[in-house]
CSV table of C-alpha atoms and ligand atoms in Angstrom, one decimal:
chain,number,residue,atom,x,y,z
M,1,MET,CA,-73.7,56.9,0.2
M,2,HIS,CA,-73.8,60.2,-2.2
M,3,CYS,CA,-72.7,63.8,-2.1
M,4,TYR,CA,-74.2,66.8,-4.0
M,5,ARG,CA,-72.6,70.2,-4.1
M,6,ALA,CA,-74.6,73.5,-4.6
M,7,SER,CA,-76.4,76.3,-3.0
M,8,VAL,CA,-78.7,74.2,-0.4
M,9,LEU,CA,-82.0,75.7,1.0
M,10,ARG,CA,-83.6,74.3,3.9
M,11,PHE,CA,-85.5,75.3,7.2
M,12,ASP,CA,-85.1,75.2,11.1
M,13,SER,CA,-87.3,74.4,13.5
M,14,GLN,CA,-88.6,77.9,13.9
M,15,ARG,CA,-89.6,78.0,10.3
M,16,GLN,CA,-86.3,80.1,9.4
M,17,PRO,CA,-84.5,79.4,6.0
M,18,VAL,CA,-81.2,77.8,6.4
M,19,PHE,CA,-79.2,79.1,3.2
M,20,ASP,CA,-75.6,77.5,2.5
M,21,ASN,CA,-74.3,79.2,-0.5
M,22,ASP,CA,-71.7,76.6,-1.0
M,23,GLY,CA,-73.3,73.7,0.8
M,24,LEU,CA,-73.0,70.1,0.7
M,25,LEU,CA,-76.1,67.6,1.0
M,26,VAL,CA,-75.2,63.9,2.1
M,27,VAL,CA,-77.5,61.2,0.9
M,28,ASP,CA,-77.6,57.5,2.0
M,29,GLN,CA,-79.9,54.5,2.6
M,30,ASN,CA,-81.4,54.0,6.1
M,31,GLU,CA,-82.4,51.0,8.1
M,32,ASN,CA,-85.8,51.0,5.9
M,33,GLY,CA,-84.2,51.0,2.7
M,34,ARG,CA,-85.1,54.6,2.1
M,35,GLN,CA,-82.8,57.3,0.6
M,36,VAL,CA,-82.5,59.7,3.1
M,37,VAL,CA,-80.5,63.2,4.2
M,38,VAL,CA,-77.8,62.0,6.6
M,39,ASP,CA,-75.9,65.5,6.5
M,40,VAL,CA,-76.2,68.8,5.2
M,41,GLY,CA,-74.1,72.4,5.7
M,42,ASP,CA,-71.3,74.3,4.5
M,43,HIS,CA,-69.2,72.5,2.0
M,44,ALA,CA,-65.9,73.7,3.8
M,45,ALA,CA,-66.8,72.5,7.0
M,46,LEU,CA,-68.1,69.1,5.7
M,47,LYS,CA,-65.7,68.1,2.9
M,48,ALA,CA,-63.2,66.6,4.7
M,49,ARG,CA,-65.7,64.1,6.6
M,50,TYR,CA,-67.0,63.1,2.8
M,51,ALA,CA,-63.7,63.3,0.9
M,52,GLU,CA,-64.1,59.7,-0.2
M,53,VAL,CA,-67.8,59.8,-1.3
M,54,PRO,CA,-68.6,60.3,-4.8
M,55,THR,CA,-70.0,63.8,-4.9
M,56,THR,CA,-72.0,65.4,-8.0
M,57,ASP,CA,-71.2,69.1,-8.2
M,58,TRP,CA,-74.3,71.4,-9.1
M,59,ARG,CA,-72.5,74.5,-8.1
M,60,GLY,CA,-74.4,77.6,-9.6
M,61,ARG,CA,-77.8,75.8,-8.9
M,62,ILE,CA,-79.7,75.5,-5.7
M,63,MET,CA,-80.9,72.8,-3.9
M,64,ALA,CA,-84.0,73.1,-2.0
M,65,PRO,CA,-86.7,70.7,-0.6
M,66,GLY,CA,-89.3,69.1,-3.2
M,67,PHE,CA,-92.4,70.9,-3.3
M,68,VAL,CA,-96.0,69.6,-1.0
M,69,ASP,CA,-99.1,70.1,-2.8
M,70,MET,CA,-101.7,69.7,-0.2
M,71,HIS,CA,-104.5,69.8,-2.2
M,72,VAL,CA,-104.9,68.9,-5.8
M,73,HIS,CA,-107.1,66.9,-8.2
M,74,TYR,CA,-105.1,64.5,-10.8
M,75,PRO,CA,-108.4,63.8,-12.6
M,76,GLN,CA,-109.1,67.7,-13.2
M,77,THR,CA,-105.8,67.6,-15.1
M,78,ASP,CA,-107.9,68.3,-18.3
M,79,VAL,CA,-110.2,70.7,-16.4
M,80,ILE,CA,-107.7,73.6,-15.8
M,81,GLY,CA,-109.0,76.8,-17.4
M,82,ALA,CA,-112.6,75.8,-17.8
M,83,PRO,CA,-114.4,79.3,-17.6
M,84,ALA,CA,-117.8,79.1,-15.5
M,85,ASP,CA,-119.6,81.7,-13.3
M,86,GLY,CA,-118.4,80.0,-10.1
M,87,LEU,CA,-118.0,76.8,-8.2
M,88,LEU,CA,-121.2,75.2,-8.4
M,89,PRO,CA,-121.8,75.8,-12.6
M,90,TRP,CA,-118.1,74.7,-12.9
M,91,LEU,CA,-118.5,71.5,-10.9
M,92,GLU,CA,-122.0,70.7,-12.9
M,93,ASN,CA,-120.9,71.6,-16.4
M,94,TYR,CA,-117.2,70.6,-16.5
M,95,THR,CA,-115.9,68.9,-13.7
M,96,PHE,CA,-118.5,66.1,-13.0
M,97,PRO,CA,-118.8,65.3,-16.6
M,98,HIS,CA,-115.2,64.9,-17.0
M,99,GLU,CA,-114.4,63.0,-13.9
M,100,ALA,CA,-117.2,60.3,-15.1
M,101,ARG,CA,-114.7,59.1,-17.5
M,102,PHE,CA,-112.4,57.6,-14.7
M,103,TYR,CA,-114.5,54.3,-14.6
M,104,ASP,CA,-112.2,53.1,-17.2
M,105,PRO,CA,-108.9,52.0,-15.5
M,106,ALA,CA,-106.8,52.4,-18.9
M,107,TYR,CA,-107.8,56.3,-19.2
M,108,ALA,CA,-107.5,56.9,-15.3
M,109,ARG,CA,-103.8,55.5,-15.5
M,110,SER,CA,-103.4,57.8,-18.6
M,111,VAL,CA,-104.2,60.9,-16.8
M,112,ALA,CA,-102.5,59.8,-13.8
M,113,ASP,CA,-99.1,59.3,-15.7
M,114,PHE,CA,-99.4,62.6,-17.1
M,115,PHE,CA,-100.4,64.6,-13.8
M,116,PHE,CA,-97.1,62.7,-12.1
M,117,ASP,CA,-95.0,64.1,-15.0
M,118,GLU,CA,-96.3,67.5,-14.6
M,119,LEU,CA,-95.5,67.3,-10.9
M,120,GLN,CA,-92.0,66.1,-11.4
M,121,ARG,CA,-91.6,68.7,-14.2
M,122,HIS,CA,-93.0,71.4,-11.8
M,123,GLY,CA,-90.5,70.3,-8.8
M,124,VAL,CA,-93.9,68.8,-6.5
M,125,THR,CA,-92.6,65.8,-5.1
M,126,THR,CA,-95.5,64.8,-2.6
M,127,ALA,CA,-98.9,65.9,-3.4
M,128,LEU,CA,-102.3,65.0,-1.4
M,129,THR,CA,-104.8,64.7,-4.3
M,130,PHE,CA,-108.2,63.8,-4.8
M,131,ALA,CA,-108.9,60.7,-7.2
M,132,THR,CA,-112.9,60.2,-8.5
M,133,SER,CA,-115.3,58.1,-7.0
M,134,HIS,CA,-114.3,55.4,-8.8
M,135,PRO,CA,-112.3,52.7,-7.1
M,136,ALA,CA,-110.3,52.5,-10.3
M,137,SER,CA,-109.4,55.9,-10.3
M,138,VAL,CA,-107.5,55.4,-7.1
M,139,THR,CA,-105.7,52.2,-7.8
M,140,ALA,CA,-104.4,53.8,-11.2
M,141,ALA,CA,-102.9,56.8,-9.3
M,142,PHE,CA,-101.5,54.5,-6.8
M,143,GLU,CA,-99.7,52.1,-9.1
M,144,ALA,CA,-98.1,55.0,-11.3
M,145,ALA,CA,-97.1,56.7,-8.0
M,146,ARG,CA,-95.6,53.5,-6.7
M,147,GLU,CA,-93.6,53.0,-10.1
M,148,ARG,CA,-92.2,56.4,-9.2
M,149,GLY,CA,-91.3,55.6,-5.7
M,150,LEU,CA,-93.4,58.9,-4.6
M,151,ARG,CA,-94.6,59.7,-1.3
M,152,PHE,CA,-98.2,60.1,-2.3
M,153,ILE,CA,-101.5,60.0,-0.8
M,154,THR,CA,-105.1,59.8,-2.6
M,155,GLY,CA,-108.5,58.5,-1.6
M,156,LYS,CA,-111.8,57.7,-3.4
M,157,VAL,CA,-114.2,60.4,-3.7
M,158,LEU,CA,-117.4,60.1,-1.7
M,159,GLN,CA,-120.4,61.5,-3.0
M,160,ASP,CA,-123.9,59.4,-2.8
M,161,ARG,CA,-126.4,62.7,-3.5
M,162,HIS,CA,-126.7,65.6,-5.6
M,163,SER,CA,-124.6,64.3,-8.0
M,164,PRO,CA,-125.1,63.2,-11.8
M,165,ASP,CA,-125.0,59.5,-12.7
M,166,GLY,CA,-121.2,58.6,-13.5
M,167,VAL,CA,-120.1,60.3,-10.6
M,168,ARG,CA,-122.8,59.6,-7.7
M,169,ASP,CA,-121.9,56.6,-5.7
M,170,GLU,CA,-123.7,54.4,-3.4
M,171,THR,CA,-123.8,54.9,0.7
M,172,GLU,CA,-122.9,51.4,1.7
M,173,GLN,CA,-120.9,50.5,-1.4
M,174,SER,CA,-118.7,53.6,-1.1
M,175,LEU,CA,-117.5,52.9,2.5
M,176,ILE,CA,-117.1,49.4,1.7
M,177,ASP,CA,-114.9,50.3,-1.1
M,178,THR,CA,-113.0,52.9,1.1
M,179,GLU,CA,-112.3,50.3,3.6
M,180,ALA,CA,-110.9,48.1,1.2
M,181,LEU,CA,-108.8,50.7,-0.7
M,182,ILE,CA,-107.3,51.7,2.5
M,183,GLN,CA,-106.2,48.2,3.7
M,184,ARG,CA,-104.8,47.5,-0.2
M,185,TRP,CA,-103.0,50.9,-0.2
M,186,HIS,CA,-102.5,52.8,3.1
M,187,GLY,CA,-98.7,52.2,4.0
M,188,VAL,CA,-97.6,50.3,0.9
M,189,ASP,CA,-94.0,51.6,0.4
M,190,ARG,CA,-94.8,55.5,0.7
M,191,LEU,CA,-98.3,55.6,-0.3
M,192,GLY,CA,-101.1,56.9,2.1
M,193,TYR,CA,-104.8,56.9,2.1
M,194,ALA,CA,-107.1,59.9,2.7
M,195,ILE,CA,-110.8,59.1,3.3
M,196,THR,CA,-112.5,61.7,0.6
M,197,PRO,CA,-115.9,63.0,1.0
M,198,ARG,CA,-116.1,65.6,-1.9
M,199,PHE,CA,-117.8,67.9,0.5
M,200,ALA,CA,-120.9,67.9,2.6
M,201,PRO,CA,-123.4,69.1,-0.1
M,202,THR,CA,-122.8,65.8,-2.0
M,203,SER,CA,-122.7,63.3,0.8
M,204,SER,CA,-125.8,62.2,2.5
M,205,PRO,CA,-125.6,62.3,6.8
M,206,ALA,CA,-125.1,58.6,6.5
M,207,GLN,CA,-122.1,58.8,4.4
M,208,LEU,CA,-120.4,61.4,6.3
M,209,ARG,CA,-121.1,59.2,9.4
M,210,GLY,CA,-119.5,56.4,7.9
M,211,ALA,CA,-116.8,58.0,6.7
M,212,GLY,CA,-116.1,59.4,10.1
M,213,GLU,CA,-116.5,55.8,11.8
M,214,LEU,CA,-113.7,55.1,9.2
M,215,ALA,CA,-111.6,58.0,10.2
M,216,ALA,CA,-111.8,56.8,14.1
M,217,LYS,CA,-111.0,53.1,13.0
M,218,TYR,CA,-108.1,53.9,11.1
M,219,ALA,CA,-106.4,57.0,12.9
M,220,ASP,CA,-103.4,57.4,10.8
M,221,VAL,CA,-105.4,57.4,7.6
M,222,TRP,CA,-105.7,61.0,6.3
M,223,ILE,CA,-108.9,63.2,5.7
M,224,GLN,CA,-109.7,65.4,2.9
M,225,SER,CA,-112.6,67.6,1.9
M,226,HIS,CA,-113.3,71.0,1.0
M,227,VAL,CA,-115.2,73.8,3.2
M,228,ALA,CA,-116.3,77.3,3.0
M,229,GLU,CA,-114.9,77.9,-0.5
M,230,ASN,CA,-117.9,79.8,-2.1
M,231,LEU,CA,-120.9,82.0,-1.1
M,232,ASP,CA,-123.5,79.7,-2.9
M,233,GLU,CA,-122.1,76.4,-1.8
M,234,ILE,CA,-122.2,77.3,2.1
M,235,ARG,CA,-126.0,78.4,1.7
M,236,TRP,CA,-126.5,75.0,-0.1
M,237,ALA,CA,-124.5,72.9,2.9
M,238,ARG,CA,-126.5,75.5,5.6
M,239,GLU,CA,-129.8,74.4,4.3
M,240,LEU,CA,-129.3,70.5,3.9
M,241,PHE,CA,-127.6,70.7,7.5
M,242,PRO,CA,-129.7,73.1,9.4
M,243,ASP,CA,-128.7,71.7,13.0
M,244,ALA,CA,-124.9,72.2,12.3
M,245,ALA,CA,-123.3,75.4,13.9
M,246,SER,CA,-121.7,76.4,11.0
M,247,TYR,CA,-120.5,74.2,7.7
M,248,LEU,CA,-117.7,73.0,9.1
M,249,GLY,CA,-119.2,72.1,11.9
M,250,ILE,CA,-121.0,69.5,9.9
M,251,TYR,CA,-117.9,67.8,9.4
M,252,GLY,CA,-117.3,68.1,13.2
M,253,ASP,CA,-120.4,66.4,14.1
M,254,ALA,CA,-119.6,63.6,11.8
M,255,GLY,CA,-116.3,62.9,13.2
M,256,LEU,CA,-114.0,64.0,10.5
M,257,MET,CA,-111.9,67.0,12.3
M,258,ARG,CA,-108.7,65.4,13.8
M,259,GLN,CA,-105.1,65.5,12.9
M,260,ARG,CA,-104.3,64.7,9.4
M,261,ALA,CA,-107.8,66.0,8.1
M,262,ILE,CA,-107.0,68.6,5.3
M,263,TYR,CA,-109.9,71.2,4.6
M,264,ALA,CA,-109.3,72.8,1.3
M,265,HIS,CA,-110.3,76.8,1.0
M,266,CYS,CA,-111.7,77.9,4.5
M,267,ILE,CA,-112.3,81.2,3.3
M,268,HIS,CA,-115.3,82.2,4.6
M,269,PHE,CA,-114.9,81.1,8.2
M,270,SER,CA,-116.2,82.8,11.5
M,271,HIS,CA,-113.4,83.0,14.4
M,272,ALA,CA,-115.4,80.0,16.0
M,273,ASP,CA,-114.4,77.9,12.7
M,274,ARG,CA,-111.0,79.0,13.1
M,275,VAL,CA,-110.7,78.1,16.6
M,276,LEU,CA,-112.6,74.7,15.7
M,277,MET,CA,-109.6,74.0,13.3
M,278,GLN,CA,-107.1,74.9,15.8
M,279,ARG,CA,-108.4,72.7,18.8
M,280,SER,CA,-109.3,69.9,16.5
M,281,GLY,CA,-105.8,69.7,14.7
M,282,ALA,CA,-107.3,69.8,11.4
M,283,VAL,CA,-105.4,72.4,8.7
M,284,ALA,CA,-106.5,74.3,6.0
M,285,ALA,CA,-105.1,73.8,2.2
M,286,VAL,CA,-105.0,77.1,0.7
M,287,CYS,CA,-105.7,77.5,-2.7
M,288,PRO,CA,-105.0,80.8,-3.6
M,289,THR,CA,-104.9,80.6,-8.0
M,290,SER,CA,-108.1,78.6,-7.6
M,291,ASN,CA,-109.8,81.2,-5.2
M,292,LEU,CA,-109.0,83.7,-7.7
M,293,PHE,CA,-110.0,81.7,-10.8
M,294,LEU,CA,-113.5,80.7,-9.6
M,295,GLY,CA,-114.0,84.2,-7.7
M,296,SER,CA,-114.2,82.5,-4.6
M,297,GLY,CA,-112.7,85.1,-2.4
M,298,PHE,CA,-109.3,85.5,0.0
M,299,PHE,CA,-108.2,83.2,2.3
M,300,ASP,CA,-107.4,85.4,5.7
M,301,PHE,CA,-103.9,84.8,6.6
M,302,ALA,CA,-104.1,87.3,9.5
M,303,ALA,CA,-107.3,85.7,11.0
M,304,ALA,CA,-105.8,82.3,10.5
M,305,ASP,CA,-102.8,83.1,12.3
M,306,ALA,CA,-104.4,84.9,15.3
M,307,ALA,CA,-106.4,81.8,15.8
M,308,GLY,CA,-103.5,79.4,15.5
M,309,MET,CA,-105.3,77.5,12.6
M,310,ARG,CA,-102.6,75.8,10.5
M,311,TYR,CA,-102.4,75.8,7.1
M,312,GLY,CA,-100.4,74.9,3.7
M,313,LEU,CA,-100.0,75.9,-0.1
M,314,ALA,CA,-102.0,73.7,-2.9
M,315,SER,CA,-102.6,74.4,-6.1
M,316,ASP,CA,-106.1,72.7,-6.4
M,317,VAL,CA,-105.9,72.2,-10.0
M,318,GLY,CA,-108.2,72.1,-12.0
M,319,GLY,CA,-110.0,74.8,-10.4
M,320,GLY,CA,-106.6,76.0,-9.6
M,321,THR,CA,-104.8,77.4,-12.9
M,322,SER,CA,-101.2,75.8,-12.5
M,323,PHE,CA,-99.5,73.1,-11.1
M,324,SER,CA,-96.4,75.5,-10.7
M,325,PRO,CA,-95.4,76.3,-6.8
M,326,PHE,CA,-94.1,79.2,-7.7
M,327,LYS,CA,-97.4,80.5,-9.4
M,328,THR,CA,-99.2,79.6,-6.2
M,329,MET,CA,-96.6,81.2,-3.6
M,330,LEU,CA,-97.3,84.4,-5.8
M,331,ALA,CA,-101.0,84.5,-5.7
M,332,ALA,CA,-100.5,83.6,-2.1
M,333,TYR,CA,-98.9,86.8,-1.7
M,334,CYS,CA,-101.3,88.5,-3.6
M,335,VAL,CA,-104.3,87.3,-1.5
M,336,GLY,CA,-102.2,88.4,1.3
M,337,ARG,CA,-101.7,92.0,0.2
M,338,GLU,CA,-105.5,92.1,-1.0
M,339,GLY,CA,-107.5,89.8,1.4
M,340,GLN,CA,-110.8,90.5,3.2
M,341,SER,CA,-108.6,91.3,6.4
M,342,LYS,CA,-107.5,94.5,4.7
M,343,THR,CA,-104.4,94.3,6.5
M,344,GLY,CA,-102.4,94.2,3.3
M,345,LEU,CA,-100.2,91.6,4.7
M,346,SER,CA,-96.8,91.3,3.3
M,347,LEU,CA,-96.0,87.6,3.4
M,348,ARG,CA,-92.5,87.2,3.4
M,349,PRO,CA,-90.7,85.1,0.5
M,350,SER,CA,-88.9,82.8,2.9
M,351,GLN,CA,-92.4,81.8,4.6
M,352,LEU,CA,-94.4,81.3,1.5
M,353,TRP,CA,-91.7,78.8,0.6
M,354,TRP,CA,-92.1,77.2,3.9
M,355,GLN,CA,-95.6,77.0,3.7
M,356,HIS,CA,-95.3,74.8,0.4
M,357,THR,CA,-92.6,72.6,1.6
M,358,THR,CA,-92.1,72.0,5.4
M,359,GLY,CA,-95.0,73.6,6.5
M,360,ALA,CA,-97.3,71.9,4.2
M,361,ALA,CA,-95.4,68.7,5.1
M,362,GLU,CA,-95.7,69.4,9.1
M,363,ALA,CA,-99.3,70.4,8.3
M,364,LEU,CA,-99.5,66.5,6.5
M,365,GLY,CA,-98.4,65.2,9.6
M,366,LEU,CA,-95.1,64.5,7.7
M,367,GLY,CA,-92.7,66.8,9.2
M,368,GLY,CA,-89.2,65.3,9.5
M,369,VAL,CA,-90.4,63.1,6.7
M,370,VAL,CA,-90.5,65.3,3.3
M,371,GLY,CA,-90.8,68.8,2.6
M,372,ASN,CA,-87.3,69.6,4.3
M,373,LEU,CA,-83.6,68.9,3.6
M,374,GLN,CA,-82.7,68.2,7.7
M,375,PRO,CA,-81.1,65.3,8.2
M,376,GLY,CA,-83.5,62.4,8.4
M,377,CYS,CA,-85.9,63.5,5.6
M,378,GLU,CA,-86.3,61.4,2.8
M,379,ALA,CA,-84.2,62.5,-0.4
M,380,ASP,CA,-86.9,64.4,-2.4
M,381,PHE,CA,-85.6,67.9,-3.6
M,382,VAL,CA,-85.3,69.9,-6.5
M,383,VAL,CA,-82.3,71.5,-7.9
M,384,LEU,CA,-83.1,75.1,-9.1
M,385,ASN,CA,-81.5,77.2,-11.9
M,386,PRO,CA,-81.7,80.9,-10.6
M,387,GLU,CA,-80.6,82.1,-14.0
M,388,ALA,CA,-83.1,79.9,-15.8
M,389,THR,CA,-84.6,82.8,-18.2
M,390,PRO,CA,-83.0,86.0,-18.8
M,391,ILE,CA,-85.0,88.1,-16.5
M,392,LEU,CA,-84.2,85.7,-13.6
M,393,ALA,CA,-80.6,86.0,-14.5
M,394,ARG,CA,-80.9,89.6,-14.4
M,395,LYS,CA,-82.6,89.9,-11.5
M,396,THR,CA,-81.1,87.3,-9.0
M,397,GLN,CA,-77.5,88.9,-10.0
M,398,GLN,CA,-78.7,92.0,-8.4
M,399,THR,CA,-80.4,90.7,-5.0
M,400,ASN,CA,-79.3,91.5,-1.8
M,401,SER,CA,-80.5,89.1,0.3
M,402,LEU,CA,-81.8,85.5,0.7
M,403,GLU,CA,-85.4,87.3,0.9
M,404,GLU,CA,-84.8,88.8,-2.2
M,405,LEU,CA,-83.3,85.7,-4.2
M,406,LEU,CA,-86.6,83.7,-3.1
M,407,PHE,CA,-89.0,86.3,-3.9
M,408,ALA,CA,-87.1,86.8,-7.4
M,409,LEU,CA,-88.0,83.4,-8.0
M,410,ILE,CA,-91.6,83.4,-6.8
M,411,VAL,CA,-92.4,86.1,-9.0
M,412,LEU,CA,-90.5,85.4,-12.1
M,413,GLY,CA,-90.2,81.6,-11.9
M,414,ASP,CA,-92.1,78.5,-13.2
M,415,GLU,CA,-90.9,75.1,-14.4
M,416,ARG,CA,-88.1,76.5,-16.3
M,417,VAL,CA,-86.3,77.2,-13.2
M,418,VAL,CA,-86.8,73.3,-11.7
M,419,GLU,CA,-83.9,72.0,-13.7
M,420,ARG,CA,-84.0,68.5,-11.9
M,421,THR,CA,-86.5,66.7,-9.7
M,422,VAL,CA,-84.9,64.2,-7.2
M,423,ILE,CA,-87.5,61.4,-5.8
M,424,ALA,CA,-85.8,59.1,-3.5
M,425,GLY,CA,-82.3,60.0,-4.4
M,426,ARG,CA,-83.0,59.3,-8.0
M,427,PRO,CA,-82.6,62.2,-10.2
M,428,SER,CA,-84.8,63.1,-13.2
K,1,LIG,N1,-116.0,71.5,-3.8
K,1,LIG,C1,-116.5,70.3,-4.2
K,1,LIG,N2,-115.7,69.8,-5.4
K,1,LIG,C2,-114.9,70.6,-5.6
K,1,LIG,C3,-113.9,70.4,-6.4
K,1,LIG,O1,-113.7,69.6,-7.3
K,1,LIG,N3,-113.2,71.6,-6.7
K,1,LIG,C4,-113.3,72.5,-5.9
K,1,LIG,N4,-112.4,73.8,-5.7
K,1,LIG,N5,-114.3,72.7,-5.0
K,1,LIG,C5,-115.1,71.7,-4.9
K,2,LIG,ZN1,-110.4,71.0,-4.5
């Protein structure tokens, strides 16, 4: 058992922040051998109970749940900042040629190691990530994540058409490879598998159907894909699947809409699409830096809320421009202000933070497991320095409420704020 003394941020079941200014976080091994939070709260109230337990003193810092990135592409680490006229030219000219290199296990492993170092520096402790179409890219990422003790989800990309040599896979073999990877990796330590059709335009109907059959056979495996990101992409998808009720409907028809299905972007949706998301239990990964960078559009937070559709935040690197959850939360705020609904939403700072921690974990079906610091949660957390830069020190000293403090961190923060990232009770 170990105690940590600092300010503590966590969230209650109503999505509201709970903040102990002088807090205590108590971590111990559970019956499965995992390091979990066993107690948390005000230091003065808890100190007598844990007087004999070794305590790390981090006063002046804030312990907060590790961030959860709901959608990122580890093989696109080196694609960040590639200029293009929009999604489809960006894929063709930069992304596919780069992803073709991941047939090589050693190369894949070297990028995976760099990627996980970056996540850690930025305070991201769980990610749902695309690999590439090469099974070796999945194995490399799982092996690297396992060595680090991470809770981590990935999958082999399925793309059997409209894709260049080097990334295009073959329908039957792609499904055989997917099932073999599920059996090898899903549920090993803290790892999980995601069935990963890239997006409808690059999968044949047979490949999507096969993916849907695997999703039915392995109900606790995740599904991840892209949808309704870009107008040219939508036109293309509708031409290829003229019988579907909408782009999203293509996935529904293939049996790919269910709990634990995560669709990136979900920008250009109708009300019926949002209702289909809500009814099926599928969730959206909102990727604001990517959507701004690629000029894709604005996620409509108000319409999503009105339909009861669930969502969380994501970087979408390399369409996204940063691994930093602070940059993602700030971009989400700006998108909410300027979004297509023209409601000029002011998303509350604590709600942005919730969407990138507890809310993202819940959307992944990992509520109570990661993304929070309530008792029972795995001990993945960040230690933040609210005075990490001169402007932050100046600003945070003048804040008068928790919302103001969190907003200062969101607007001015980056990886310099993240002093430590603790994974499974092990500090960096
Ligand atoms: N749609 C299909 N593939 C991709 C991808 O790699 N990135 C983004 N942003 N959208 C996609
Ligand atoms: Zn993506």
